[in-house]
mmCIF file of C-alpha atoms and ligand atoms in Angstrom:
data_model
loop_
_atom_site.group_PDB
_atom_site.id
_atom_site.type_symbol
_atom_site.label_atom_id
_atom_site.label_comp_id
_atom_site.label_asym_id
_atom_site.label_seq_id
_atom_site.Cartn_x
_atom_site.Cartn_y
_atom_site.Cartn_z
ATOM 1 C CA MET A 25 63.255 89.400 130.223
ATOM 2 C CA GLN A 26 66.009 90.549 133.012
ATOM 3 C CA ASP A 27 66.539 88.502 135.545
ATOM 4 C CA LYS A 28 68.024 90.862 138.015
ATOM 5 C CA PRO A 29 67.916 94.524 138.066
ATOM 6 C CA ARG A 30 71.034 95.807 138.521
ATOM 7 C CA THR A 31 70.926 98.386 141.443
ATOM 8 C CA ASP A 32 74.312 98.581 143.456
ATOM 9 C CA ALA A 33 76.029 98.766 140.345
ATOM 10 C CA ALA A 34 73.482 101.809 139.024
ATOM 11 C CA LEU A 35 74.105 103.638 142.330
ATOM 12 C CA ALA A 36 77.765 103.316 142.418
ATOM 13 C CA GLY A 37 79.317 106.695 143.495
ATOM 14 C CA LYS A 38 76.021 108.456 144.684
ATOM 15 C CA GLU A 39 76.351 107.245 148.342
ATOM 16 C CA ASP A 40 74.876 110.212 149.177
ATOM 17 C CA LEU A 41 71.336 110.019 148.135
ATOM 18 C CA SER A 42 68.403 108.426 150.216
ATOM 19 C CA PRO A 43 66.873 105.268 148.341
ATOM 20 C CA LEU A 44 63.056 105.491 147.574
ATOM 21 C CA GLY A 45 62.605 102.455 145.926
ATOM 22 C CA GLU A 46 64.548 99.917 144.481
ATOM 23 C CA VAL A 47 62.851 98.253 141.565
ATOM 24 C CA PRO A 48 62.312 100.629 139.980
ATOM 25 C CA LEU A 49 65.254 102.128 140.939
ATOM 26 C CA VAL A 50 64.751 105.793 142.664
ATOM 27 C CA ALA A 51 67.049 107.710 144.825
ATOM 28 C CA GLU A 52 66.367 111.534 146.459
ATOM 29 C CA THR A 53 69.058 114.419 147.239
ATOM 30 C CA PRO A 54 69.272 115.388 150.655
ATOM 31 C CA GLU A 55 68.648 118.757 150.800
ATOM 32 C CA GLU A 56 72.200 120.067 152.320
ATOM 33 C CA PHE A 57 73.758 118.241 149.446
ATOM 34 C CA LEU A 58 72.601 120.556 146.935
ATOM 35 C CA ASP A 59 74.615 122.974 148.018
ATOM 36 C CA ASP A 60 77.017 122.874 145.210
ATOM 37 C CA GLU A 61 75.894 125.942 142.217
ATOM 38 C CA THR A 62 76.435 122.868 140.111
ATOM 39 C CA THR A 63 74.791 119.282 141.607
ATOM 40 C CA PRO A 64 78.165 116.803 141.097
ATOM 41 C CA LEU A 65 77.228 113.592 139.313
ATOM 42 C CA SER A 66 77.478 111.900 143.100
ATOM 43 C CA ARG A 67 74.645 113.751 143.377
ATOM 44 C CA PHE A 68 72.723 114.209 141.333
ATOM 45 C CA PHE A 69 68.704 112.426 141.844
ATOM 46 C CA VAL A 70 68.246 108.818 139.961
ATOM 47 C CA ARG A 71 64.219 108.418 139.032
ATOM 48 C CA ASN A 72 63.377 104.844 136.848
ATOM 49 C CA ASN A 73 60.098 104.204 136.191
ATOM 50 C CA GLY A 74 60.898 100.869 134.906
ATOM 51 C CA LEU A 75 64.063 98.703 134.765
ATOM 52 C CA LEU A 76 67.824 99.578 133.522
ATOM 53 C CA PRO A 77 68.221 98.748 129.442
ATOM 54 C CA GLU A 78 71.552 97.263 128.453
ATOM 55 C CA PRO A 79 73.900 99.281 128.245
ATOM 56 C CA ALA A 80 75.322 100.621 125.606
ATOM 57 C CA GLU A 81 78.718 98.685 123.898
ATOM 58 C CA ASN A 82 79.773 101.760 121.700
ATOM 59 C CA ALA A 83 78.266 105.119 122.224
ATOM 60 C CA GLU A 84 79.257 107.055 119.793
ATOM 61 C CA ALA A 85 76.991 103.991 117.344
ATOM 62 C CA TRP A 86 74.129 104.521 119.372
ATOM 63 C CA THR A 87 70.969 105.062 116.781
ATOM 64 C CA PHE A 88 67.775 106.858 116.515
ATOM 65 C CA THR A 89 64.859 107.797 114.647
ATOM 66 C CA VAL A 90 62.787 111.217 114.120
ATOM 67 C CA ASP A 91 59.534 110.022 112.234
ATOM 68 C CA GLY A 92 56.024 110.694 112.387
ATOM 69 C CA GLU A 93 54.748 113.813 110.673
ATOM 70 C CA VAL A 94 57.680 114.940 109.060
ATOM 71 C CA GLU A 95 58.419 115.353 105.848
ATOM 72 C CA ARG A 96 62.438 113.030 106.221
ATOM 73 C CA PRO A 97 62.152 110.803 108.812
ATOM 74 C CA LEU A 98 65.973 110.434 110.879
ATOM 75 C CA HIS A 99 68.331 107.465 111.491
ATOM 76 C CA LEU A 100 70.963 108.760 113.026
ATOM 77 C CA THR A 101 74.355 107.675 114.881
ATOM 78 C CA LEU A 102 75.416 109.979 118.263
ATOM 79 C CA ALA A 103 78.316 110.655 116.415
ATOM 80 C CA GLU A 104 76.279 111.910 113.122
ATOM 81 C CA LEU A 105 74.391 114.513 115.478
ATOM 82 C CA LYS A 106 77.323 114.922 117.196
ATOM 83 C CA LYS A 107 78.683 116.322 113.329
ATOM 84 C CA ARG A 108 75.194 117.985 112.174
ATOM 85 C CA PHE A 109 74.470 120.118 114.364
ATOM 86 C CA SER A 110 75.251 122.858 116.484
ATOM 87 C CA HIS A 111 76.626 122.371 120.391
ATOM 88 C CA LYS A 112 74.611 123.927 123.100
ATOM 89 C CA THR A 113 75.930 123.739 126.842
ATOM 90 C CA PHE A 114 73.023 125.163 129.159
ATOM 91 C CA ARG A 115 72.959 124.240 133.359
ATOM 92 C CA MET A 116 69.610 123.835 133.590
ATOM 93 C CA VAL A 117 67.438 122.453 136.690
ATOM 94 C CA LEU A 118 65.768 118.558 136.069
ATOM 95 C CA GLU A 119 63.189 118.147 138.159
ATOM 96 C CA CYS A 120 60.415 115.199 138.937
ATOM 97 C CA GLY A 121 56.675 116.165 138.662
ATOM 98 C CA GLY A 122 56.449 114.304 142.197
ATOM 99 C CA ASN A 123 59.194 116.390 144.024
ATOM 100 C CA GLY A 124 57.813 117.549 147.704
ATOM 101 C CA ARG A 125 54.957 114.846 147.193
ATOM 102 C CA SER A 126 55.899 113.506 150.663
ATOM 103 C CA PHE A 127 54.408 116.560 152.148
ATOM 104 C CA LEU A 128 50.519 116.268 151.812
ATOM 105 C CA GLU A 129 47.843 114.951 153.395
ATOM 106 C CA PRO A 130 46.310 112.378 153.211
ATOM 107 C CA LYS A 131 49.599 110.791 150.844
ATOM 108 C CA ALA A 132 49.263 110.646 147.713
ATOM 109 C CA GLU A 133 50.032 107.723 145.407
ATOM 110 C CA GLY A 134 53.571 107.492 144.157
ATOM 111 C CA ASN A 135 57.474 108.248 145.295
ATOM 112 C CA PRO A 136 57.447 110.013 148.762
ATOM 113 C CA TRP A 137 60.007 112.766 147.539
ATOM 114 C CA THR A 138 61.158 115.011 150.137
ATOM 115 C CA HIS A 139 62.476 118.088 147.958
ATOM 116 C CA GLY A 140 65.572 116.178 146.980
ATOM 117 C CA GLY A 141 63.864 115.063 143.354
ATOM 118 C CA VAL A 142 65.985 117.451 141.485
ATOM 119 C CA GLY A 143 69.061 118.629 140.737
ATOM 120 C CA CYS A 144 71.259 121.245 138.451
ATOM 121 C CA ALA A 145 73.428 119.927 135.620
ATOM 122 C CA GLU A 146 75.515 121.588 132.763
ATOM 123 C CA TRP A 147 73.809 119.651 129.571
ATOM 124 C CA THR A 148 75.719 119.267 126.155
ATOM 125 C CA GLY A 149 73.845 118.405 123.221
ATOM 126 C CA VAL A 150 72.045 119.821 120.785
ATOM 127 C CA SER A 151 68.562 121.924 120.364
ATOM 128 C CA LEU A 152 65.575 119.205 119.344
ATOM 129 C CA GLY A 153 64.412 122.277 117.258
ATOM 130 C CA ASP A 154 67.418 121.678 114.708
ATOM 131 C CA VAL A 155 66.413 118.627 114.774
ATOM 132 C CA LEU A 156 63.153 118.612 113.814
ATOM 133 C CA ARG A 157 63.619 121.475 111.280
ATOM 134 C CA GLU A 158 65.870 119.090 109.452
ATOM 135 C CA ALA A 159 63.115 116.510 109.819
ATOM 136 C CA GLY A 160 60.710 119.211 108.225
ATOM 137 C CA LEU A 161 57.846 119.068 110.768
ATOM 138 C CA THR A 162 54.438 118.968 108.481
ATOM 139 C CA GLU A 163 51.679 120.779 109.010
ATOM 140 C CA ALA A 164 49.761 118.415 111.301
ATOM 141 C CA ALA A 165 53.272 118.185 113.223
ATOM 142 C CA LEU A 166 51.500 118.348 116.748
ATOM 143 C CA PHE A 167 53.074 116.842 119.609
ATOM 144 C CA THR A 168 56.756 114.442 119.964
ATOM 145 C CA GLY A 169 55.921 111.277 121.875
ATOM 146 C CA HIS A 170 59.321 109.640 124.026
ATOM 147 C CA PHE A 171 60.652 105.932 123.616
ATOM 148 C CA GLY A 172 63.759 104.862 125.717
ATOM 149 C CA ALA A 173 65.371 101.666 125.537
ATOM 150 C CA ASP A 174 64.181 100.778 128.679
ATOM 151 C CA PRO A 175 61.613 97.672 129.513
ATOM 152 C CA ASP A 176 58.962 98.081 131.684
ATOM 153 C CA LYS A 177 58.749 97.266 135.958
ATOM 154 C CA THR A 178 57.628 93.794 134.746
ATOM 155 C CA GLY A 179 61.250 93.429 132.796
ATOM 156 C CA SER A 180 58.945 93.609 129.277
ATOM 157 C CA PHE A 181 59.973 95.367 126.506
ATOM 158 C CA GLU A 182 56.656 95.269 124.539
ATOM 159 C CA ARG A 183 55.724 98.232 126.353
ATOM 160 C CA GLN A 184 57.444 101.753 126.845
ATOM 161 C CA ALA A 185 57.898 102.254 131.350
ATOM 162 C CA MET A 186 57.616 105.695 130.601
ATOM 163 C CA SER A 187 56.470 107.507 126.834
ATOM 164 C CA ARG A 188 55.483 111.294 127.109
ATOM 165 C CA GLY A 189 55.239 113.886 125.170
ATOM 166 C CA VAL A 190 55.333 117.554 124.850
ATOM 167 C CA PRO A 191 53.189 120.286 122.418
ATOM 168 C CA ILE A 192 55.466 121.356 119.310
ATOM 169 C CA ALA A 193 56.168 124.645 120.720
ATOM 170 C CA LYS A 194 58.097 123.230 123.704
ATOM 171 C CA ALA A 195 59.702 120.883 121.542
ATOM 172 C CA LEU A 196 61.296 123.959 119.566
ATOM 173 C CA GLU A 197 62.383 125.717 122.019
ATOM 174 C CA ASP A 198 65.810 126.863 121.951
ATOM 175 C CA HIS A 199 66.931 125.245 125.422
ATOM 176 C CA THR A 200 64.892 121.443 125.213
ATOM 177 C CA LEU A 201 68.301 119.370 123.859
ATOM 178 C CA LEU A 202 69.456 115.876 122.872
ATOM 179 C CA VAL A 203 72.024 115.808 125.665
ATOM 180 C CA TRP A 204 75.095 113.939 125.734
ATOM 181 C CA ALA A 205 77.282 115.318 128.042
ATOM 182 C CA MET A 206 76.527 116.344 131.957
ATOM 183 C CA ASN A 207 79.092 118.103 133.920
ATOM 184 C CA GLY A 208 81.117 117.761 131.037
ATOM 185 C CA GLU A 209 81.174 113.914 131.493
ATOM 186 C CA PRO A 210 80.333 111.213 128.672
ATOM 187 C CA LEU A 211 76.323 111.208 129.844
ATOM 188 C CA PRO A 212 76.263 108.494 132.211
ATOM 189 C CA PHE A 213 74.545 104.751 131.999
ATOM 190 C CA ILE A 214 72.155 105.888 135.042
ATOM 191 C CA HIS A 215 71.364 109.604 133.248
ATOM 192 C CA GLY A 216 69.883 108.097 130.386
ATOM 193 C CA GLY A 217 73.479 107.544 128.557
ATOM 194 C CA PRO A 218 74.818 107.738 126.059
ATOM 195 C CA LEU A 219 71.485 109.958 124.983
ATOM 196 C CA ARG A 220 68.951 111.203 126.166
ATOM 197 C CA LEU A 221 66.266 114.752 126.385
ATOM 198 C CA VAL A 222 66.381 117.481 128.641
ATOM 199 C CA VAL A 223 62.930 119.167 128.473
ATOM 200 C CA PRO A 224 63.690 121.813 131.382
ATOM 201 C CA GLY A 225 61.521 123.656 133.418
ATOM 202 C CA TRP A 226 58.215 120.451 132.872
ATOM 203 C CA PRO A 227 58.425 117.547 134.898
ATOM 204 C CA GLY A 228 61.646 115.316 134.792
ATOM 205 C CA SER A 229 59.545 112.556 132.928
ATOM 206 C CA LEU A 230 59.513 114.389 129.806
ATOM 207 C CA SER A 231 63.603 114.010 129.864
ATOM 208 C CA GLN A 232 63.545 110.757 128.272
ATOM 209 C CA LYS A 233 66.237 108.680 129.176
ATOM 210 C CA TRP A 234 68.119 105.896 126.678
ATOM 211 C CA LEU A 235 66.704 107.724 124.319
ATOM 212 C CA LYS A 236 65.459 106.377 120.853
ATOM 213 C CA ARG A 237 62.705 107.342 119.097
ATOM 214 C CA ILE A 238 60.901 110.510 119.004
ATOM 215 C CA TRP A 239 57.421 109.742 116.930
ATOM 216 C CA ILE A 240 56.372 113.373 115.825
ATOM 217 C CA ARG A 241 52.552 112.924 116.016
ATOM 218 C CA ASP A 242 49.108 115.166 115.250
ATOM 219 C CA ARG A 243 47.910 114.995 118.345
ATOM 220 C CA GLU A 244 48.658 114.891 122.084
ATOM 221 C CA HIS A 245 50.584 111.483 123.065
ATOM 222 C CA ASP A 246 48.809 108.964 124.982
ATOM 223 C CA GLY A 247 52.008 106.439 126.027
ATOM 224 C CA PRO A 248 52.057 105.738 129.788
ATOM 225 C CA GLY A 249 52.460 108.521 131.749
ATOM 226 C CA MET A 250 50.121 110.793 129.287
ATOM 227 C CA THR A 251 47.005 109.179 130.499
ATOM 228 C CA GLY A 252 44.452 109.025 133.175
ATOM 229 C CA LEU A 253 45.306 111.225 136.347
ATOM 230 C CA SER A 254 49.411 110.513 135.070
ATOM 231 C CA TYR A 255 51.147 114.394 135.395
ATOM 232 C CA ARG A 256 47.881 116.332 135.219
ATOM 233 C CA LEU A 257 46.195 118.214 137.867
ATOM 234 C CA PRO A 258 42.585 118.795 138.731
ATOM 235 C CA VAL A 259 41.413 122.006 136.432
ATOM 236 C CA HIS A 260 39.098 122.425 140.211
ATOM 237 C CA PRO A 261 40.471 122.281 143.516
ATOM 238 C CA LEU A 262 40.058 119.085 144.651
ATOM 239 C CA PRO A 263 39.138 118.603 148.645
ATOM 240 C CA PRO A 264 42.293 116.576 150.348
ATOM 241 C CA GLY A 265 42.050 112.586 149.890
ATOM 242 C CA SER A 266 39.298 112.791 146.550
ATOM 243 C CA ASP A 267 40.164 109.869 144.413
ATOM 244 C CA GLY A 268 39.669 112.395 141.542
ATOM 245 C CA GLN A 269 37.612 109.638 139.708
ATOM 246 C CA GLY A 270 35.520 111.407 136.469
ATOM 247 C CA VAL A 271 36.585 114.860 137.555
ATOM 248 C CA GLU A 272 37.640 117.635 134.314
ATOM 249 C CA THR A 273 42.154 117.321 134.055
ATOM 250 C CA ARG A 274 44.658 119.539 132.465
ATOM 251 C CA ILE A 275 48.229 118.647 131.634
ATOM 252 C CA LEU A 276 51.036 119.639 134.018
ATOM 253 C CA GLU A 277 52.868 121.585 132.517
ATOM 254 C CA SER A 278 55.410 124.214 133.712
ATOM 255 C CA MET A 279 56.826 123.444 137.897
ATOM 256 C CA PRO A 280 55.537 125.953 140.105
ATOM 257 C CA VAL A 281 58.107 128.238 142.067
ATOM 258 C CA ARG A 282 60.483 126.448 144.713
ATOM 259 C CA SER A 283 62.784 127.033 147.036
ATOM 260 C CA ILE A 284 65.476 124.548 149.254
ATOM 261 C CA VAL A 285 67.358 125.639 152.280
ATOM 262 C CA THR A 286 70.973 124.261 151.227
ATOM 263 C CA ALA A 287 72.810 125.665 154.400
ATOM 264 C CA PRO A 288 72.401 124.845 157.134
ATOM 265 C CA ALA A 289 71.218 121.203 157.241
ATOM 266 C CA ASP A 290 68.333 120.243 159.393
ATOM 267 C CA GLY A 291 69.196 120.106 162.815
ATOM 268 C CA SER A 292 72.913 121.820 162.820
ATOM 269 C CA CYS A 293 73.723 123.195 166.456
ATOM 270 C CA TYR A 294 76.134 126.629 166.333
ATOM 271 C CA PRO A 295 77.457 127.748 169.564
ATOM 272 C CA GLU A 296 76.194 129.614 172.137
ATOM 273 C CA GLY A 297 75.968 133.411 171.473
ATOM 274 C CA THR A 298 75.838 133.352 168.016
ATOM 275 C CA GLN A 299 74.301 136.249 166.042
ATOM 276 C CA THR A 300 74.271 135.778 163.150
ATOM 277 C CA VAL A 301 73.379 132.680 160.687
ATOM 278 C CA GLU A 302 74.416 132.535 157.037
ATOM 279 C CA VAL A 303 71.464 131.189 155.201
ATOM 280 C CA ARG A 304 72.328 129.515 151.653
ATOM 281 C CA GLY A 305 70.461 128.035 149.138
ATOM 282 C CA ALA A 306 68.358 127.258 145.223
ATOM 283 C CA ALA A 307 65.744 128.571 144.158
ATOM 284 C CA TRP A 308 63.990 127.540 140.533
ATOM 285 C CA ALA A 309 60.505 128.430 138.671
ATOM 286 C CA GLY A 310 59.228 126.279 135.946
ATOM 287 C CA ASP A 311 59.161 128.635 132.833
ATOM 288 C CA GLU A 312 59.255 131.268 134.629
ATOM 289 C CA THR A 313 61.989 132.822 136.661
ATOM 290 C CA VAL A 314 62.240 133.756 140.077
ATOM 291 C CA ALA A 315 62.109 137.533 141.392
ATOM 292 C CA ARG A 316 62.742 137.281 145.011
ATOM 293 C CA VAL A 317 63.248 134.732 147.759
ATOM 294 C CA ASP A 318 62.550 135.924 150.883
ATOM 295 C CA VAL A 319 63.406 133.742 154.418
ATOM 296 C CA THR A 320 62.190 133.664 158.314
ATOM 297 C CA ALA A 321 63.173 132.442 161.820
ATOM 298 C CA ASP A 322 59.880 133.513 162.987
ATOM 299 C CA GLY A 323 56.922 131.741 161.499
ATOM 300 C CA GLY A 324 56.662 134.018 159.043
ATOM 301 C CA ALA A 325 56.222 136.767 161.605
ATOM 302 C CA THR A 326 59.435 138.658 159.839
ATOM 303 C CA TRP A 327 61.281 138.168 156.167
ATOM 304 C CA THR A 328 64.725 138.739 155.159
ATOM 305 C CA ALA A 329 65.110 139.192 151.687
ATOM 306 C CA ALA A 330 68.034 136.915 149.952
ATOM 307 C CA ASP A 331 70.803 138.151 147.637
ATOM 308 C CA MET A 332 70.843 136.176 144.344
ATOM 309 C CA GLN A 333 73.050 135.155 142.323
ATOM 310 C CA PRO A 334 71.679 136.216 138.282
ATOM 311 C CA PRO A 335 71.235 132.610 136.711
ATOM 312 C CA ARG A 336 73.335 132.158 134.407
ATOM 313 C CA ASN A 337 71.259 131.358 131.443
ATOM 314 C CA ARG A 338 67.236 130.575 131.431
ATOM 315 C CA TYR A 339 66.539 127.369 133.489
ATOM 316 C CA ASP A 340 69.371 127.481 135.786
ATOM 317 C CA TRP A 341 68.790 127.376 139.155
ATOM 318 C CA VAL A 342 69.344 130.902 141.440
ATOM 319 C CA ARG A 343 71.901 130.609 144.282
ATOM 320 C CA TRP A 344 70.762 132.693 146.581
ATOM 321 C CA ARG A 345 72.452 133.561 150.590
ATOM 322 C CA VAL A 346 71.500 135.513 153.747
ATOM 323 C CA SER A 347 72.817 136.660 157.115
ATOM 324 C CA LEU A 348 70.673 136.085 159.447
ATOM 325 C CA THR A 349 70.484 138.264 162.983
ATOM 326 C CA LEU A 350 69.024 135.971 165.801
ATOM 327 C CA PRO A 351 67.132 137.847 169.068
ATOM 328 C CA GLY A 352 69.512 135.516 170.961
ATOM 329 C CA ASP A 353 70.336 131.436 172.224
ATOM 330 C CA GLY A 354 67.507 128.966 171.177
ATOM 331 C CA PHE A 355 65.664 127.126 168.986
ATOM 332 C CA TYR A 356 64.914 128.320 165.227
ATOM 333 C CA GLU A 357 63.212 126.957 162.578
ATOM 334 C CA ILE A 358 63.975 128.420 159.004
ATOM 335 C CA PHE A 359 61.664 128.799 156.287
ATOM 336 C CA ALA A 360 62.455 130.003 152.388
ATOM 337 C CA ARG A 361 59.785 131.330 150.021
ATOM 338 C CA ALA A 362 60.402 132.361 146.612
ATOM 339 C CA THR A 363 58.292 134.168 144.442
ATOM 340 C CA ASP A 364 58.361 134.112 141.140
ATOM 341 C CA ALA A 365 57.932 136.887 138.411
ATOM 342 C CA GLN A 366 54.222 136.746 138.149
ATOM 343 C CA GLY A 367 53.973 137.645 141.872
ATOM 344 C CA ARG A 368 52.770 133.268 142.949
ATOM 345 C CA ALA A 369 54.798 132.268 146.302
ATOM 346 C CA GLN A 370 55.556 129.227 147.917
ATOM 347 C CA PRO A 371 52.661 128.141 150.533
ATOM 348 C CA PHE A 372 53.662 127.613 154.255
ATOM 349 C CA ARG A 373 51.455 124.457 153.688
ATOM 350 C CA ALA A 374 50.841 121.937 151.364
ATOM 351 C CA ALA A 375 47.968 122.867 149.043
ATOM 352 C CA HIS A 376 47.065 121.770 145.430
ATOM 353 C CA TRP A 377 45.711 118.028 146.950
ATOM 354 C CA ASN A 378 45.589 116.312 143.333
ATOM 355 C CA PRO A 379 45.314 111.841 143.513
ATOM 356 C CA ASN A 380 48.931 111.493 142.404
ATOM 357 C CA GLY A 381 50.743 114.440 144.507
ATOM 358 C CA TYR A 382 52.060 116.395 141.447
ATOM 359 C CA GLY A 383 53.804 120.125 142.079
ATOM 360 C CA CYS A 384 53.735 120.300 146.066
ATOM 361 C CA ASN A 385 55.765 123.592 146.408
ATOM 362 C CA VAL A 386 55.522 124.072 149.988
ATOM 363 C CA MET A 387 58.499 126.111 151.802
ATOM 364 C CA HIS A 388 61.265 123.918 153.168
ATOM 365 C CA ARG A 389 62.260 124.119 156.678
ATOM 366 C CA VAL A 390 65.287 123.059 158.388
ATOM 367 C CA ALA A 391 65.301 123.281 162.290
ATOM 368 C CA ILE A 392 68.332 124.588 164.223
ATOM 369 C CA THR A 393 70.021 125.140 167.820
ATOM 370 C CA VAL A 394 71.562 127.978 169.470
ATOM 371 C CA GLY A 395 73.608 126.946 172.376
ATOM 372 C CA PRO A 396 72.494 123.968 174.836
ATOM 373 C CA GLU A 397 69.905 122.184 173.414
ATOM 374 C CA VAL A 398 66.867 121.930 175.347
HETATM 375 N N1 MTE B 3 63.373 106.238 129.738
HETATM 376 C C1 MTE B 3 62.939 106.519 130.794
HETATM 377 N N2 MTE B 3 63.121 108.253 130.742
HETATM 378 C C2 MTE B 3 62.657 108.563 132.101
HETATM 379 C C3 MTE B 3 62.038 107.880 133.068
HETATM 380 C C4 MTE B 3 62.077 106.334 132.757
HETATM 381 O O1 MTE B 3 61.315 105.520 133.598
HETATM 382 N N3 MTE B 3 62.629 105.828 131.810
HETATM 383 N N4 MTE B 3 61.938 108.665 134.461
HETATM 384 C C5 MTE B 3 61.506 110.188 134.407
HETATM 385 C C6 MTE B 3 61.827 110.894 135.725
HETATM 386 S S1 MTE B 3 59.958 110.266 135.628
HETATM 387 C C7 MTE B 3 62.402 111.644 135.988
HETATM 388 S S2 MTE B 3 62.361 112.815 136.763
HETATM 389 C C8 MTE B 3 63.788 112.074 135.033
HETATM 390 C C9 MTE B 3 65.092 111.577 135.909
HETATM 391 O O2 MTE B 3 66.169 111.635 136.089
HETATM 392 P P1 MTE B 3 67.242 111.084 135.963
HETATM 393 O O3 MTE B 3 67.107 109.997 136.405
HETATM 394 O O4 MTE B 3 68.142 111.455 135.282
HETATM 395 O O5 MTE B 3 67.594 112.164 137.642
HETATM 396 O O6 MTE B 3 64.191 110.862 134.227
HETATM 397 C C10 MTE B 3 62.750 111.001 133.245
HETATM 398 N N5 MTE B 3 63.497 109.808 132.072
HETATM 399 MO MO1 MO B 4 59.529 112.177 137.368
#
């Protein structure tokens, strides 16, 4: 058992984050601090479901195992992993499955994320698929199960704080990585260093930190976070406030399309007579691509299409910007709406209410004033 959570030290250097909880340690990034193309480590959100493990003394000697439905179980150190497989770096979004939850009415269970349970970093590691091919999947291999070194919320190591998994096809994607570096730095402890998974496009909970084991299973994984209503959505929409007991559910896989306005910051004031305001932001769409981003300052009566910067690679976010012309001084609410390649756009009002509040992709809004405040 661990006596005291080491929260202060764990969040050192992340003073821009807004804490959502101390035990477990959770902190989100205010949207205006997500204005960088690549989210700096100092501004990358933090989400834990249990307490923190002991930091590794020697990162290169960190070991992890691949076992279960494989021909040749592997037990590798980080040093061996780096030596035996080809290195890949992708810039990819990591987003908590509950991002946006606080906008649901009535309130849903769980951390009250606004839109800041997200970041986009350069992750360096090896494809999990390369490692699984080396281990040799058996014909029965169907699902992964992910295990980390962290104790659960009570400090017990007997039960995983979180242990989720994906169908083998997702595990075999090139972009599903075993990661040891973030933005070119050794993977920070708080983000799962020395070794974590990054499963892009799907809920962040699949991206196991302090990775110790991948268990290849012949059935859907059933660790904490896989059963009951965890990371599941009702198949048929529920009335808001329902307890969801006994309803048919499906696993939340791809995250829905979302955009955030990263400039101006909510509450910004501009000098009298300002006619155009530059609005900037980011957009992403889980497994999908972003087809367009539109911005309105008049409640949706008129929309202006944003210019989008092409993503560097699959699962990178799109940075966008637009010059908005305003009709005169006054108070304006700016909304950004992203649409994915399948034509699905974000709603004005939180939709798809579900008891645990996953996948709420309501549009982000910032308010600005031009001229004297009234
Ligand atoms: N070992 C372990 N991995 C974990 C978790 C955890 O509690 N323990 N939380 C998950 C959740 S819910 C999210 S959203 C991401 C957050 O990653 P970050 O803290 O690096 O931002 O880590 C995931 N990986
Ligand atoms: Mo999460």
